[in-house]
Coordinates of C-alpha atoms in Angstrom, one line a residue:
M1 CA 139.6 34.9 107.0
V2 CA 137.5 38.1 107.5
G3 CA 138.2 39.1 103.9
L4 CA 136.8 35.8 102.7
F5 CA 133.5 36.3 104.4
A6 CA 133.3 39.8 102.9
A7 CA 133.6 38.5 99.3
W8 CA 130.7 37.6 97.1
Q9 CA 132.8 34.7 95.7
F10 CA 132.4 33.0 99.1
W11 CA 128.7 33.5 99.4
A12 CA 127.5 32.9 95.8
P13 CA 128.5 29.2 95.7
L14 CA 126.9 28.7 99.1
S15 CA 123.8 30.2 97.8
A16 CA 123.9 27.8 94.8
G17 CA 124.4 24.8 97.2
F18 CA 121.5 25.9 99.4
A19 CA 119.3 26.5 96.4
A20 CA 120.0 23.0 95.2
L21 CA 119.1 21.6 98.6
T22 CA 116.0 23.7 98.6
A23 CA 114.8 22.0 95.4
I24 CA 115.5 18.5 96.7
F25 CA 114.1 19.0 100.2
A26 CA 111.0 20.8 98.8
K27 CA 110.3 18.1 96.2
I28 CA 110.4 15.5 99.0
G29 CA 108.4 17.7 101.4
I30 CA 105.5 18.6 99.1
G31 CA 104.6 15.0 98.3
N32 CA 101.4 15.0 100.3
I33 CA 100.7 18.7 100.9
N34 CA 99.3 21.7 99.0
S35 CA 102.2 23.6 97.4
D36 CA 101.0 27.0 98.6
F37 CA 100.8 25.7 102.2
A38 CA 104.2 24.3 101.8
T39 CA 105.5 27.7 100.7
F40 CA 103.8 29.2 103.8
I41 CA 105.7 26.7 106.1
R42 CA 109.0 27.5 104.4
T43 CA 108.4 31.2 104.8
V44 CA 107.6 30.9 108.5
V45 CA 110.9 28.9 109.0
I46 CA 112.8 31.6 107.1
L47 CA 111.3 34.4 109.3
V48 CA 112.1 32.5 112.5
V49 CA 115.7 31.8 111.4
L50 CA 116.4 35.3 110.2
G51 CA 114.9 36.8 113.4
G52 CA 117.2 34.6 115.4
I53 CA 120.2 35.7 113.2
L54 CA 119.4 39.4 113.6
T55 CA 118.9 39.0 117.3
G56 CA 122.0 36.9 117.8
T57 CA 124.2 39.3 115.9
G58 CA 122.6 42.5 117.1
Q59 CA 121.7 43.6 113.5
W60 CA 118.2 44.8 114.1
Q61 CA 117.6 48.4 112.7
A62 CA 115.1 51.0 113.7
P63 CA 112.3 51.0 111.2
G64 CA 112.6 54.8 110.9
S65 CA 116.3 54.4 109.7
V66 CA 115.1 52.9 106.4
S67 CA 114.2 55.3 103.6
R68 CA 110.8 55.1 101.9
R69 CA 112.5 54.3 98.6
T70 CA 114.3 51.4 100.2
Y71 CA 111.0 50.1 101.7
L72 CA 109.3 50.4 98.4
F73 CA 111.9 48.3 96.5
L74 CA 112.2 45.8 99.3
V75 CA 108.4 45.3 99.4
L76 CA 108.4 44.9 95.6
S77 CA 111.3 42.4 95.9
G78 CA 109.4 40.5 98.6
L79 CA 106.3 40.4 96.4
A80 CA 108.4 39.1 93.5
T81 CA 110.1 36.5 95.9
G82 CA 106.7 35.4 97.0
G83 CA 105.5 35.0 93.5
S84 CA 108.6 33.1 92.6
W85 CA 108.3 30.7 95.5
L86 CA 104.6 30.0 94.9
C87 CA 105.3 29.3 91.2
Y88 CA 108.5 27.2 92.1
F89 CA 106.7 25.0 94.6
R90 CA 103.8 24.5 92.3
A91 CA 106.2 23.5 89.5
L92 CA 108.0 21.2 91.8
K93 CA 104.7 19.6 92.8
L94 CA 103.9 18.9 89.2
G95 CA 107.3 18.2 87.7
D96 CA 110.7 16.6 88.2
A97 CA 113.1 18.6 90.4
A98 CA 115.9 18.0 87.8
R99 CA 113.8 19.7 85.2
V100 CA 112.1 22.4 87.2
A101 CA 115.2 23.8 88.8
P102 CA 117.1 24.6 85.6
I103 CA 114.1 26.5 84.2
D104 CA 113.9 28.4 87.4
K105 CA 117.6 29.3 87.0
L106 CA 116.7 31.0 83.7
S107 CA 116.4 33.9 86.2
V108 CA 120.2 34.2 85.8
V109 CA 119.6 35.0 82.1
L110 CA 116.8 37.5 83.0
V111 CA 118.9 39.2 85.7
A112 CA 121.7 39.8 83.1
V113 CA 119.2 41.2 80.6
F114 CA 117.4 43.3 83.2
G115 CA 120.7 44.5 84.7
V116 CA 121.7 45.9 81.4
L117 CA 118.3 47.3 80.5
F118 CA 117.3 48.8 83.9
L119 CA 120.5 49.2 85.9
G120 CA 122.9 50.3 83.2
E121 CA 125.2 47.4 83.8
H122 CA 127.6 46.4 81.0
L123 CA 128.5 42.9 79.9
A124 CA 131.2 42.0 77.4
A125 CA 130.8 39.6 74.5
P126 CA 132.2 36.6 76.6
N127 CA 129.6 37.4 79.3
W128 CA 126.8 37.3 76.7
V129 CA 128.2 34.0 75.4
G130 CA 127.9 32.6 78.9
I131 CA 124.4 33.9 79.3
V132 CA 123.4 32.2 76.0
L133 CA 125.1 29.0 77.2
I134 CA 123.2 29.1 80.5
A135 CA 119.9 29.5 78.7
A136 CA 120.7 26.7 76.3
G137 CA 121.9 24.5 79.1
A138 CA 118.8 25.1 81.2
I139 CA 116.5 24.3 78.3
L140 CA 118.5 21.1 77.4
V141 CA 118.5 19.9 81.0
A142 CA 114.7 20.5 81.3
Y143 CA 113.9 18.9 77.9
K144 CA 112.3 15.5 78.4
V145 CA 113.4 12.8 76.0

């Protein structure tokens, strides 16, 4: 069982499931509230939950044990996350969850492209076919007839 919890194949589908619930719960929750304030509330909840997880599992680290480079990229990631969340909640406020979420998931396509361009990752032809299908699928799902 320990091996299962150490595999990305276990955690990735859970991430997808929670992301789907995020869209549904957020769409319901932002009905009568400013989308930026809704993002703030969500962020506070995440901070409290993660603080509890770190405390409960004893995983806190000394701030000095983290390199400056790591801090830089985690701060940049946090800024990108914040921008993504603000845009996502604004889009949910204005549009249908079933159309907003697939466009948001075009991030999968962008991660593949950026991974190749900036991280030196390699994708085979079948992988690229999948990326094209993801992009086409997201656009078709978001298309309003």
